[in-house]
CSV table of C-alpha atoms in Angstrom, one decimal:
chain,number,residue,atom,x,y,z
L,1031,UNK,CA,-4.1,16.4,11.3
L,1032,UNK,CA,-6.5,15.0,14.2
L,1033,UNK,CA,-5.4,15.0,17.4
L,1034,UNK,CA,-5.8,11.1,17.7
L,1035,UNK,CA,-3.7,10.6,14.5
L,1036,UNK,CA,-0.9,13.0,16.0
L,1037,UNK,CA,1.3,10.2,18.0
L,1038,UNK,CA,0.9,7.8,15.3
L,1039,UNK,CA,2.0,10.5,12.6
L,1040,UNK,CA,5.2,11.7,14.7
L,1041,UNK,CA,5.9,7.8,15.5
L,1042,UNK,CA,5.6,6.8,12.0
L,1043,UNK,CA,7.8,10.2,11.0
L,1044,UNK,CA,10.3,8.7,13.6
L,1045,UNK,CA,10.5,5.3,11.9
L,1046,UNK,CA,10.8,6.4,8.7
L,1047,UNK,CA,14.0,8.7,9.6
L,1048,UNK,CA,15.7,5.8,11.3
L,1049,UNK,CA,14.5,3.4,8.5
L,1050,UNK,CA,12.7,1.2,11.1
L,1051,UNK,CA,10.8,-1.1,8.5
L,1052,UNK,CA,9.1,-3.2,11.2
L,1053,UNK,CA,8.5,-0.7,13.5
L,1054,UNK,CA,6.5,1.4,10.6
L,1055,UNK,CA,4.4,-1.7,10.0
L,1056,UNK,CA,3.7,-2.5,13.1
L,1057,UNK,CA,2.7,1.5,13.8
L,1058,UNK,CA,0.2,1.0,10.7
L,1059,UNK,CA,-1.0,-2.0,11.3
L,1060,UNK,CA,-2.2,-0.9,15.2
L,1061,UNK,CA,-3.8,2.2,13.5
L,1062,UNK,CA,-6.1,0.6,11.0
L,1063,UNK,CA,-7.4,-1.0,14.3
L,1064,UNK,CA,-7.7,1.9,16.4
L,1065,UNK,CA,-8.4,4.8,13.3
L,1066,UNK,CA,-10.4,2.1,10.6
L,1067,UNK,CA,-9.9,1.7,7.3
L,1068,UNK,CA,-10.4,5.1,5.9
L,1069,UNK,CA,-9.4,7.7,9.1
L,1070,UNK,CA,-5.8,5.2,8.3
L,1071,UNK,CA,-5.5,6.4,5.1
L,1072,UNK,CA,-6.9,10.3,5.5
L,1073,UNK,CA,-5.7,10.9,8.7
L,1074,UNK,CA,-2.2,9.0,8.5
L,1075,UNK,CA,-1.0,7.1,5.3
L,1076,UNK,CA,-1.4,10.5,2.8
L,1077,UNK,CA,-0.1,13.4,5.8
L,1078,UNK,CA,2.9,10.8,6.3
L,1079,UNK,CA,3.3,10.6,2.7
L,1080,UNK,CA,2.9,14.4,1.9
L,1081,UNK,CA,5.4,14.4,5.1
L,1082,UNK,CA,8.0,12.1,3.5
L,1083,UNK,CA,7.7,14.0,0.0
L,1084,UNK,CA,8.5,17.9,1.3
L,1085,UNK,CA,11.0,16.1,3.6
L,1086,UNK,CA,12.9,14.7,0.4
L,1087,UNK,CA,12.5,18.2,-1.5
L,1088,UNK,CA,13.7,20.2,1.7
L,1089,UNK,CA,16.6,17.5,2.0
L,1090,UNK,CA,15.5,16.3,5.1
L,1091,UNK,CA,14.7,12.8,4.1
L,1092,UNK,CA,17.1,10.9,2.3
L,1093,UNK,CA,16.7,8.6,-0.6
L,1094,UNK,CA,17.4,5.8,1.3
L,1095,UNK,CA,14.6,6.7,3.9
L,1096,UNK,CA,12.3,7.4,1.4
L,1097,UNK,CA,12.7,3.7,-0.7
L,1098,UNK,CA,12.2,2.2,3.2
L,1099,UNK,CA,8.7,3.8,4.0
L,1100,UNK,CA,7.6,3.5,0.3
L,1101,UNK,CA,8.2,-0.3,0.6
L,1102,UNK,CA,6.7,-0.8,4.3
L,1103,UNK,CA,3.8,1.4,2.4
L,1104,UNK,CA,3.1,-0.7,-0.4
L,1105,UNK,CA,3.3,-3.7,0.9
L,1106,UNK,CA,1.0,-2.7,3.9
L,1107,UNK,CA,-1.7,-0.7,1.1
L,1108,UNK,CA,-1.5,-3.6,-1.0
L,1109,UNK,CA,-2.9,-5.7,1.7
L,1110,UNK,CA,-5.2,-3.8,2.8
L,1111,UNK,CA,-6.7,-2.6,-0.5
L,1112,UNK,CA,-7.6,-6.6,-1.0
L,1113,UNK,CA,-11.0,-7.2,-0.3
L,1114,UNK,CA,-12.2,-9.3,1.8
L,1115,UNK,CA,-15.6,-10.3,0.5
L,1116,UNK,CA,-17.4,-8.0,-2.0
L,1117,UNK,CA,-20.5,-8.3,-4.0
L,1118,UNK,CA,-20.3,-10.4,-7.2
L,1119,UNK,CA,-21.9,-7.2,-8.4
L,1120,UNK,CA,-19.8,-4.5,-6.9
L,1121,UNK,CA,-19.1,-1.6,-9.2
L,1122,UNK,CA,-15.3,-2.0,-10.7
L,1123,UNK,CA,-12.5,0.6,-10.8
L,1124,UNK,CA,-9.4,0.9,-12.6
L,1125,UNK,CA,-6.3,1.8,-10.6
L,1126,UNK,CA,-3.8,3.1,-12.5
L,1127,UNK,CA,-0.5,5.2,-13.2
L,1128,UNK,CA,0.9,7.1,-16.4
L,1129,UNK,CA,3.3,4.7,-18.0
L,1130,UNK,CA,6.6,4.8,-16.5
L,1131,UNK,CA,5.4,7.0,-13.3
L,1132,UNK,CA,7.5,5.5,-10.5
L,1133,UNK,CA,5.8,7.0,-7.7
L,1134,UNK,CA,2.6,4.9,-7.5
L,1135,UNK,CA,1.3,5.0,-3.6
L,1136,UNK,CA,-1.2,7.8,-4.6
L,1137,UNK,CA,-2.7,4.8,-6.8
L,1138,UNK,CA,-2.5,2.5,-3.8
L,1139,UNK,CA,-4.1,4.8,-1.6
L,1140,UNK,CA,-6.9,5.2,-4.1
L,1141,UNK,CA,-7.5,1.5,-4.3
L,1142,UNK,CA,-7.3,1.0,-0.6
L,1143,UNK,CA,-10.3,3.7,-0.3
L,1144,UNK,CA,-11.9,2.2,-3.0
L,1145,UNK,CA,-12.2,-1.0,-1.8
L,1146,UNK,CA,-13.1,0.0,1.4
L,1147,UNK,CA,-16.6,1.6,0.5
L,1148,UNK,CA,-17.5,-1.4,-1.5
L,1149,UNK,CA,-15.4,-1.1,-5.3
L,1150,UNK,CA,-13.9,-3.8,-6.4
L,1151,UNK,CA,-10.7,-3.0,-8.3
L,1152,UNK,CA,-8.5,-3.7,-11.3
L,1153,UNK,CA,-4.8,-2.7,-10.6
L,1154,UNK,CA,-1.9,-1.5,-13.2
L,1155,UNK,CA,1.0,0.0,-10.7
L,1156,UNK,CA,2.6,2.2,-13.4
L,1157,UNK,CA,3.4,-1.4,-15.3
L,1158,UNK,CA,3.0,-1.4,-19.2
């Protein structure tokens, strides 16, 4: 982890364990000003995520938590994978997850990073 993403990791960490919604949003939305577009999704979104995921397994993180930070997440990827203006020509890619996979931030995250080099994006989240 980068030493300018540590603070925002351990404060989002923080949030998520006291199911502060609003407080995760705004950490994440102060980031992708100060870290960009892609250091916000490789140097905080996917170690908080990977955080969040051993936590549940080690029983550290409840359910409850984890349904809190998944939500203020996709909402908050979902916006920002939009783009803003693209090229009528931009290259496309499909975002997608296995039918029935329940777990689809990886697929947000992907689009996000897409769309911020320049890919415009079709999206399936896991729906048949």
């Amino acid at each position: 982890l980068p030493a300018t993403a540590v603070p925002a990791f351990r404060s989002a960490v923080e949030a998520v364990l006291r199911m502060d919604a609003e407080r995760l949003e705004g950490l994440l939305e102060r980031a992708s000003v100060s870290l960009g577009q892609m250091r916000l999704l490789s140097d905080l979104v996917v170690p908080l995520v990977e955080r969040i995921g051993e936590g549940w397994i080690k029983g550290q993180v409840k359910v409850a938590q984890e349904h809190v930070a998944t939500a203020v997440l996709r909402t908050f990827l979902g916006h920002i994978a939009r783009p803003i203006a693209l090229h009528p020509r931009a290259p496309v890619l499909v975002v997608t997850t296995p039918s029935g996979q329940h777990h689809e931030l990886g697929a947000i995250i992907v689009a996000a990073a897409a769309t911020g080099i320049g890919w415009a994006r079709r999206r399936n989240w896991g729906r048949s």
